[in-house]
Tab-separated table of C-alpha atoms in Angstrom:
chain	number	residue	atom	x	y	z
A	1	UNK	CA	28.757	58.003	30.647
A	2	UNK	CA	28.260	55.788	33.742
A	3	UNK	CA	24.644	55.162	34.735
A	4	UNK	CA	23.839	55.202	38.405
A	5	UNK	CA	21.705	52.486	40.023
A	6	UNK	CA	18.823	54.969	40.262
A	7	UNK	CA	18.949	55.737	36.537
A	8	UNK	CA	19.009	52.034	35.639
A	9	UNK	CA	16.010	51.457	37.851
A	10	UNK	CA	14.136	54.325	36.210
A	11	UNK	CA	14.927	52.932	32.745
A	12	UNK	CA	13.760	49.408	33.710
A	13	UNK	CA	10.531	50.858	35.107
A	14	UNK	CA	9.981	52.783	31.860
A	15	UNK	CA	10.487	49.634	29.723
A	16	UNK	CA	8.424	47.222	31.816
A	17	UNK	CA	5.603	49.537	32.884
A	18	UNK	CA	3.413	48.869	29.793
A	19	UNK	CA	3.725	45.097	30.287
A	20	UNK	CA	2.727	45.069	33.950
A	21	UNK	CA	0.134	47.839	33.828
A	22	UNK	CA	2.244	50.483	35.564
A	23	UNK	CA	1.762	53.249	33.043
A	24	UNK	CA	0.868	56.530	34.763
A	25	UNK	CA	2.059	55.434	38.222
A	26	UNK	CA	4.680	57.198	40.251
A	27	UNK	CA	8.144	55.712	40.210
A	28	UNK	CA	7.788	54.350	43.751
A	29	UNK	CA	4.387	52.722	43.072
A	30	UNK	CA	5.573	51.256	39.752
A	31	UNK	CA	8.700	49.846	41.365
A	32	UNK	CA	6.610	48.256	44.098
A	33	UNK	CA	4.271	46.588	41.585
A	34	UNK	CA	7.167	45.365	39.458
A	35	UNK	CA	8.872	43.794	42.436
A	36	UNK	CA	5.694	41.820	43.198
A	37	UNK	CA	4.894	40.706	39.588
A	38	UNK	CA	8.279	40.160	37.973
A	39	UNK	CA	9.337	36.808	39.442
A	40	UNK	CA	5.893	35.144	39.202
A	41	UNK	CA	5.854	36.168	35.526
A	42	UNK	CA	9.308	34.640	34.994
A	43	UNK	CA	8.136	31.377	36.575
A	44	UNK	CA	5.081	31.264	34.290
A	45	UNK	CA	7.270	31.802	31.208
A	46	UNK	CA	9.663	29.014	32.200
A	47	UNK	CA	6.768	26.634	32.934
A	48	UNK	CA	5.129	27.283	29.532
A	49	UNK	CA	8.465	26.790	27.781
A	50	UNK	CA	8.956	23.456	29.553
A	51	UNK	CA	5.492	22.198	28.539
A	52	UNK	CA	5.967	23.217	24.891
A	53	UNK	CA	9.398	21.586	24.588
A	54	UNK	CA	8.289	18.323	26.170
A	55	UNK	CA	5.165	18.129	24.008
A	56	UNK	CA	7.284	18.548	20.885
A	57	UNK	CA	9.732	15.864	22.001
A	58	UNK	CA	6.961	13.351	22.689
A	59	UNK	CA	5.394	13.923	19.271
A	60	UNK	CA	8.740	13.722	17.499
A	61	UNK	CA	9.579	10.490	19.287
A	62	UNK	CA	6.215	9.010	18.351
A	63	UNK	CA	6.687	9.898	14.683
A	64	UNK	CA	10.208	8.529	14.521
A	65	UNK	CA	9.217	5.203	16.096
A	66	UNK	CA	5.988	4.735	14.178
A	67	UNK	CA	7.196	2.127	11.686
A	68	UNK	CA	10.448	0.924	13.234
A	69	UNK	CA	9.723	-2.750	13.882
A	70	UNK	CA	12.290	-5.510	14.142
A	71	UNK	CA	12.064	-8.778	12.162
A	72	UNK	CA	9.661	-11.131	13.898
A	73	UNK	CA	7.960	-8.484	16.022
A	74	UNK	CA	4.280	-9.129	16.696
A	75	UNK	CA	2.124	-6.034	16.975
A	76	UNK	CA	-1.203	-6.671	18.701
A	77	UNK	CA	-3.719	-3.992	17.875
A	78	UNK	CA	-6.135	-3.823	20.784
A	79	UNK	CA	-6.681	-0.135	21.484
A	80	UNK	CA	-7.359	3.083	19.644
A	81	UNK	CA	-3.973	4.497	20.678
A	82	UNK	CA	-2.119	1.528	19.176
A	83	UNK	CA	-4.159	1.793	16.001
A	84	UNK	CA	-3.316	5.474	15.662
A	85	UNK	CA	0.391	4.916	16.251
A	86	UNK	CA	0.866	1.962	13.899
A	87	UNK	CA	-1.737	2.489	11.209
A	88	UNK	CA	-2.084	6.214	10.809
A	89	UNK	CA	-5.342	6.756	8.944
A	90	UNK	CA	-6.598	3.169	9.355
A	91	UNK	CA	-9.559	4.133	11.505
A	92	UNK	CA	-11.814	1.122	10.820
A	93	UNK	CA	-9.495	-1.654	11.966
A	94	UNK	CA	-11.074	-4.876	13.121
A	95	UNK	CA	-10.210	-5.539	16.769
A	96	UNK	CA	-7.738	-8.080	18.041
A	97	UNK	CA	-5.728	-8.889	14.914
A	98	UNK	CA	-1.940	-9.012	14.915
A	99	UNK	CA	0.813	-8.497	12.370
A	100	UNK	CA	4.315	-9.905	12.171
A	101	UNK	CA	6.832	-7.478	10.655
A	102	UNK	CA	9.970	-8.516	8.775
A	103	UNK	CA	11.613	-5.159	8.179
A	104	UNK	CA	8.927	-3.266	6.181
A	105	UNK	CA	7.070	-6.414	5.101
A	106	UNK	CA	3.921	-7.269	7.037
A	107	UNK	CA	2.357	-10.670	7.636
A	108	UNK	CA	-1.203	-10.413	9.026
A	109	UNK	CA	-1.930	-13.295	11.397
A	110	UNK	CA	-5.409	-14.707	10.786
A	111	UNK	CA	-7.267	-17.854	11.805
A	112	UNK	CA	-9.919	-19.230	9.442
A	113	UNK	CA	-10.372	-22.569	11.222
A	114	UNK	CA	-13.646	-21.434	12.778
A	115	UNK	CA	-15.186	-20.224	9.496
A	116	UNK	CA	-18.482	-22.058	9.040
A	117	UNK	CA	-19.472	-22.977	5.453
A	118	UNK	CA	-21.534	-20.208	3.954
A	119	UNK	CA	-25.053	-20.616	2.646
A	120	UNK	CA	-24.356	-19.813	-0.988
A	121	UNK	CA	-27.894	-18.577	-1.573
A	122	UNK	CA	-26.948	-15.344	0.211
A	123	UNK	CA	-23.970	-14.678	-2.071
A	124	UNK	CA	-25.785	-12.931	-4.964
A	125	UNK	CA	-27.067	-10.267	-2.577
A	126	UNK	CA	-23.550	-9.689	-1.239
A	127	UNK	CA	-22.361	-9.062	-4.782
A	128	UNK	CA	-24.959	-6.310	-5.128
A	129	UNK	CA	-24.710	-4.359	-1.854
A	130	UNK	CA	-21.214	-2.930	-2.391
A	131	UNK	CA	-20.820	0.800	-1.677
A	132	UNK	CA	-18.552	3.702	-2.547
A	133	UNK	CA	-17.072	4.996	0.690
A	134	UNK	CA	-17.533	8.672	1.687
A	135	UNK	CA	-14.822	11.128	0.653
A	136	UNK	CA	-11.632	10.898	2.760
A	137	UNK	CA	-12.952	7.951	4.763
A	138	UNK	CA	-10.490	5.314	3.533
A	139	UNK	CA	-6.730	4.915	4.019
A	140	UNK	CA	-4.664	5.286	0.858
A	141	UNK	CA	-3.450	1.712	0.320
A	142	UNK	CA	-2.224	0.463	-3.047
A	143	UNK	CA	-3.023	-2.849	-4.707
A	144	UNK	CA	0.125	-3.005	-6.810
A	145	UNK	CA	1.146	-5.513	-9.453
A	146	UNK	CA	2.657	-6.117	-12.843
A	147	UNK	CA	-0.167	-6.580	-15.403
A	148	UNK	CA	-1.744	-10.039	-15.567
A	149	UNK	CA	-0.881	-10.848	-11.965
A	150	UNK	CA	-4.397	-11.075	-10.538
A	151	UNK	CA	-5.174	-7.422	-9.823
A	152	UNK	CA	-8.666	-7.449	-11.333
A	153	UNK	CA	-9.489	-10.741	-9.655
A	154	UNK	CA	-8.206	-9.505	-6.280
A	155	UNK	CA	-10.170	-6.269	-6.552
A	156	UNK	CA	-13.351	-8.239	-7.145
A	157	UNK	CA	-12.677	-10.466	-4.136
A	158	UNK	CA	-11.843	-7.503	-1.889
A	159	UNK	CA	-14.957	-5.562	-2.912
A	160	UNK	CA	-17.321	-8.347	-1.941
A	161	UNK	CA	-15.376	-9.216	1.221
A	162	UNK	CA	-15.282	-5.622	2.497
A	163	UNK	CA	-18.502	-4.269	0.948
A	164	UNK	CA	-16.565	-1.319	-0.543
A	165	UNK	CA	-15.520	-0.582	-4.110
A	166	UNK	CA	-11.866	-0.226	-5.056
A	167	UNK	CA	-10.237	2.725	-6.821
A	168	UNK	CA	-7.526	2.989	-9.459
A	169	UNK	CA	-4.488	5.140	-10.123
A	170	UNK	CA	-5.346	4.749	-13.809
A	171	UNK	CA	-8.836	6.183	-13.368
A	172	UNK	CA	-8.496	8.825	-16.079
A	173	UNK	CA	-7.894	6.236	-18.797
A	174	UNK	CA	-10.254	3.601	-17.359
A	175	UNK	CA	-13.304	5.566	-16.234
A	176	UNK	CA	-15.100	5.186	-19.585
A	177	UNK	CA	-14.727	1.404	-19.646
A	178	UNK	CA	-18.021	-0.374	-19.140
A	179	UNK	CA	-16.674	-2.899	-16.624
A	180	UNK	CA	-15.221	-0.058	-14.520
A	181	UNK	CA	-18.479	1.900	-14.548
A	182	UNK	CA	-20.473	-1.179	-13.600
A	183	UNK	CA	-18.180	-3.047	-11.236
A	184	UNK	CA	-15.268	-0.863	-10.052
A	185	UNK	CA	-17.307	2.242	-9.332
A	186	UNK	CA	-14.710	3.989	-7.155
A	187	UNK	CA	-12.380	3.711	-10.140
A	188	UNK	CA	-14.142	6.401	-12.161
A	189	UNK	CA	-12.852	9.283	-10.032
A	190	UNK	CA	-9.621	10.542	-8.515
A	191	UNK	CA	-8.200	7.899	-6.173
A	192	UNK	CA	-6.889	10.637	-3.862
A	193	UNK	CA	-10.469	11.262	-2.764
A	194	UNK	CA	-9.973	8.146	-0.625
A	195	UNK	CA	-13.301	6.562	-1.551
A	196	UNK	CA	-11.932	3.126	-2.444
A	197	UNK	CA	-10.912	0.478	0.072
A	198	UNK	CA	-7.683	0.070	-1.920
A	199	UNK	CA	-6.219	1.462	-5.147
A	200	UNK	CA	-5.135	-0.499	-8.207
A	201	UNK	CA	-1.774	0.486	-9.663
A	202	UNK	CA	0.743	-0.901	-12.145
A	203	UNK	CA	3.168	1.988	-11.506
A	204	UNK	CA	6.344	1.502	-9.505
A	205	UNK	CA	8.444	4.701	-9.423
A	206	UNK	CA	9.734	5.602	-5.975
A	207	UNK	CA	7.807	8.883	-5.845
A	208	UNK	CA	4.645	6.972	-6.718
A	209	UNK	CA	5.278	4.338	-4.041
A	210	UNK	CA	5.803	7.088	-1.459
A	211	UNK	CA	2.267	8.393	-2.044
A	212	UNK	CA	0.881	5.330	-0.287
A	213	UNK	CA	2.122	6.026	3.232
A	214	UNK	CA	-0.466	3.728	4.787
A	215	UNK	CA	0.850	0.769	2.854
A	216	UNK	CA	0.386	-1.474	-0.152
A	217	UNK	CA	-0.500	-5.017	-1.126
A	218	UNK	CA	1.913	-6.311	-3.772
A	219	UNK	CA	0.610	-9.118	-5.977
A	220	UNK	CA	3.372	-11.298	-7.390
A	221	UNK	CA	2.718	-13.960	-10.011
A	222	UNK	CA	5.094	-16.352	-11.727
A	223	UNK	CA	6.651	-14.123	-14.430
A	224	UNK	CA	6.701	-16.964	-16.935
A	225	UNK	CA	2.910	-16.873	-16.880
A	226	UNK	CA	2.239	-13.177	-16.331
A	227	UNK	CA	4.589	-12.071	-19.138
A	228	UNK	CA	3.176	-14.556	-21.661
A	229	UNK	CA	-0.353	-13.565	-20.673
A	230	UNK	CA	0.446	-9.859	-21.032
A	231	UNK	CA	1.993	-10.465	-24.480
A	232	UNK	CA	-1.179	-12.259	-25.595
A	233	UNK	CA	-3.416	-9.525	-24.150
A	234	UNK	CA	-1.377	-6.725	-25.705
A	235	UNK	CA	-1.370	-8.233	-29.179
A	236	UNK	CA	-4.970	-9.400	-29.176
A	237	UNK	CA	-6.565	-6.311	-27.601
A	238	UNK	CA	-4.345	-3.462	-28.771
A	239	UNK	CA	-2.973	-4.819	-32.048
A	240	UNK	CA	-5.938	-6.990	-33.100
A	241	UNK	CA	-3.702	-9.963	-33.817
A	242	UNK	CA	-5.343	-13.364	-34.141
A	243	UNK	CA	-4.688	-16.064	-31.580
A	244	UNK	CA	-2.962	-18.156	-34.215
A	245	UNK	CA	-0.605	-15.315	-35.137
A	246	UNK	CA	0.272	-14.640	-31.491
A	247	UNK	CA	1.030	-18.301	-30.834
A	248	UNK	CA	3.189	-18.403	-33.981
A	249	UNK	CA	5.208	-15.374	-32.818
A	250	UNK	CA	5.909	-17.001	-29.467
A	251	UNK	CA	6.592	-20.433	-30.928
A	252	UNK	CA	9.066	-19.155	-33.521
A	253	UNK	CA	10.726	-16.682	-31.160
A	254	UNK	CA	9.662	-13.742	-33.283
A	255	UNK	CA	11.525	-10.515	-32.394
A	256	UNK	CA	8.267	-8.971	-31.201
A	257	UNK	CA	8.397	-11.569	-28.434
A	258	UNK	CA	12.134	-11.971	-27.849
A	259	UNK	CA	13.386	-8.385	-28.291
A	260	UNK	CA	10.665	-5.750	-28.314
A	261	UNK	CA	8.973	-7.298	-25.293
A	262	UNK	CA	12.145	-7.453	-23.201
A	263	UNK	CA	11.281	-4.114	-21.589
A	264	UNK	CA	8.292	-5.827	-19.991
A	265	UNK	CA	10.608	-8.420	-18.438
A	266	UNK	CA	12.476	-5.597	-16.705
A	267	UNK	CA	9.209	-3.960	-15.717
A	268	UNK	CA	8.189	-7.140	-13.893
A	269	UNK	CA	11.432	-7.031	-11.925
A	270	UNK	CA	11.353	-3.296	-11.181
A	271	UNK	CA	7.704	-3.434	-10.098
A	272	UNK	CA	8.576	-5.987	-7.438
A	273	UNK	CA	11.867	-4.439	-6.325
A	274	UNK	CA	10.583	-0.874	-6.052
A	275	UNK	CA	7.615	-1.755	-3.866
A	276	UNK	CA	9.666	-4.153	-1.725
A	277	UNK	CA	12.431	-1.615	-1.133
A	278	UNK	CA	10.472	1.642	-0.883
A	279	UNK	CA	7.051	0.900	0.623
A	280	UNK	CA	6.912	1.600	4.368
A	281	UNK	CA	4.267	-1.040	5.067
A	282	UNK	CA	3.991	-3.824	2.505
A	283	UNK	CA	2.023	-7.051	2.336
A	284	UNK	CA	3.093	-9.481	-0.382
A	285	UNK	CA	0.518	-11.877	-1.837
A	286	UNK	CA	1.729	-14.625	-4.137
A	287	UNK	CA	-0.811	-15.314	-6.854
A	288	UNK	CA	-0.143	-19.033	-6.499
A	289	UNK	CA	-1.119	-18.875	-2.794
A	290	UNK	CA	-4.245	-16.882	-3.610
A	291	UNK	CA	-5.161	-19.546	-6.161
A	292	UNK	CA	-4.544	-22.507	-3.831
A	293	UNK	CA	-6.010	-21.020	-0.617
A	294	UNK	CA	-8.160	-18.019	-1.559
A	295	UNK	CA	-10.112	-17.850	1.719
A	296	UNK	CA	-6.957	-17.535	3.816
A	297	UNK	CA	-5.226	-15.056	1.518
A	298	UNK	CA	-8.326	-12.903	1.121
A	299	UNK	CA	-8.803	-12.862	4.902
A	300	UNK	CA	-5.198	-11.665	5.279
A	301	UNK	CA	-5.784	-8.886	2.736
A	302	UNK	CA	-8.984	-7.748	4.438
A	303	UNK	CA	-7.157	-7.651	7.776
A	304	UNK	CA	-4.274	-5.669	6.270
A	305	UNK	CA	-6.753	-3.147	4.842
A	306	UNK	CA	-8.174	-2.620	8.327
A	307	UNK	CA	-11.642	-3.893	7.516
A	308	UNK	CA	-13.806	-6.181	9.685
A	309	UNK	CA	-13.479	-9.906	9.027
A	310	UNK	CA	-16.829	-11.249	7.777
A	311	UNK	CA	-16.474	-14.997	7.029
A	312	UNK	CA	-19.680	-15.117	4.978
A	313	UNK	CA	-18.650	-12.246	2.733
A	314	UNK	CA	-15.153	-13.660	2.280
A	315	UNK	CA	-16.451	-17.095	1.302
A	316	UNK	CA	-19.081	-15.611	-0.985
A	317	UNK	CA	-16.375	-13.583	-2.712
A	318	UNK	CA	-14.323	-16.713	-3.339
A	319	UNK	CA	-17.380	-18.624	-4.522
A	320	UNK	CA	-18.434	-15.848	-6.898
A	321	UNK	CA	-15.026	-15.086	-8.426
A	322	UNK	CA	-12.353	-17.575	-9.366
A	323	UNK	CA	-9.470	-17.185	-11.834
A	324	UNK	CA	-11.183	-19.671	-14.142
A	325	UNK	CA	-14.092	-17.206	-14.457
A	326	UNK	CA	-11.784	-14.263	-15.067
A	327	UNK	CA	-9.325	-13.251	-17.772
A	328	UNK	CA	-6.136	-14.667	-16.293
A	329	UNK	CA	-5.912	-17.869	-18.290
A	330	UNK	CA	-4.650	-16.677	-21.643
A	331	UNK	CA	-1.840	-19.215	-21.278
A	332	UNK	CA	-3.894	-22.158	-20.026
A	333	UNK	CA	-4.095	-23.863	-23.411
A	334	UNK	CA	-0.421	-23.485	-24.331
A	335	UNK	CA	1.330	-26.826	-24.790
A	336	UNK	CA	4.841	-25.530	-25.443
A	337	UNK	CA	7.499	-23.482	-23.699
A	338	UNK	CA	7.645	-20.069	-25.441
A	339	UNK	CA	10.851	-19.071	-23.664
A	340	UNK	CA	14.197	-19.720	-25.300
A	341	UNK	CA	17.185	-20.680	-23.097
A	342	UNK	CA	18.332	-17.044	-23.298
A	343	UNK	CA	14.965	-15.765	-22.079
A	344	UNK	CA	14.977	-18.358	-19.301
A	345	UNK	CA	18.357	-17.095	-18.139
A	346	UNK	CA	17.108	-13.507	-18.091
A	347	UNK	CA	13.981	-14.316	-16.093
A	348	UNK	CA	15.734	-16.694	-13.730
A	349	UNK	CA	18.240	-13.930	-12.977
A	350	UNK	CA	15.427	-11.480	-12.191
A	351	UNK	CA	13.713	-14.048	-9.966
A	352	UNK	CA	16.973	-14.639	-8.102
A	353	UNK	CA	17.490	-10.897	-7.598
A	354	UNK	CA	14.066	-10.475	-6.042
A	355	UNK	CA	14.565	-13.557	-3.877
A	356	UNK	CA	17.838	-12.233	-2.533
A	357	UNK	CA	16.147	-8.942	-1.658
A	358	UNK	CA	13.429	-10.776	0.271
A	359	UNK	CA	15.905	-13.042	2.032
A	360	UNK	CA	17.924	-10.036	3.215
A	361	UNK	CA	14.747	-8.772	4.860
A	362	UNK	CA	14.135	-12.176	6.465
A	363	UNK	CA	10.911	-12.336	4.420
A	364	UNK	CA	9.248	-15.257	2.663
A	365	UNK	CA	10.949	-15.882	-0.706
A	366	UNK	CA	9.152	-16.388	-3.995
A	367	UNK	CA	7.553	-19.755	-4.739
A	368	UNK	CA	9.578	-22.186	-6.834
A	369	UNK	CA	9.171	-21.099	-10.452
A	370	UNK	CA	11.886	-22.971	-12.309
A	371	UNK	CA	9.705	-25.852	-13.573
A	372	UNK	CA	6.878	-23.678	-14.827
A	373	UNK	CA	6.070	-23.730	-18.536
A	374	UNK	CA	8.163	-26.834	-19.133
A	375	UNK	CA	5.929	-29.201	-21.125
A	376	UNK	CA	5.351	-32.555	-19.463
């Protein structure tokens, strides 16, 4: 059946009358109102659609460009908008710092030349005024490492330098330890509460790395030292072996050292590779650099964490905590090389693999490790 123009008009009026408030009007009056309202309404709809689409495109573009920096780029953070774009949840950034990016690896640019020597009499008070941050007030940034690579030492330095306690991924197994309850107070509760200025972790799975979208500090120590130190710690603390027995196992290449501990060699490698490859924003700290220039390296870490640079607190932290006062020197009295030629080949291969990964990213390679643990 062919509809006439009049019938189509009547049908359109019937459909659109409720929308434009024409219900109950005569056909002539309704048609008159529709003719006045229809095209302005169409213009409003098109305008709203345009605004929505452009808003979505701007946000999508911002998200996609957030972490795409080229090697050698310098990002100067001088405004709240830049901070939001580059750092996400880092809301307490100190002003005026810059970072150089080599792929996903970040190098905070700091200047400590104007640091005046601290009056060390104020340091004890700075070791006592550390706070637990309010819930959800801190970015989720990891302090990642293989065991015995300076994590505990670095946490202590960072706490004094920033005035905030650090958390731990391993909080459920560590929260009853006396040193955690007394000194790492944000480490007694779930790290996802974001109450710690950074979060200790020895884990390295990709899904775990991806949790820390705001970044991570990766501590890397010479594996010849960290592995030997971890072997000593494991056997003395968990197996109650005497120091003499542990030294004998390493000196005679006992299978507990040469075979059963090989999984830890791989763990050292995978810890480094996973964080280097998968973390979106990574700062690498070499333990040897932290040991030789702790003020500079600690200042870089504080900057990376987005906390204000306080020269007095940083210097007090270094004065109050050194590796000689900590638990890192299990190997300091060893006068022999515990690694057989076969073990040297394994570790040297792992070191080379990590170096090649860093070089491909145009990043700073590992320090020279080949002469370590060779008796003089």
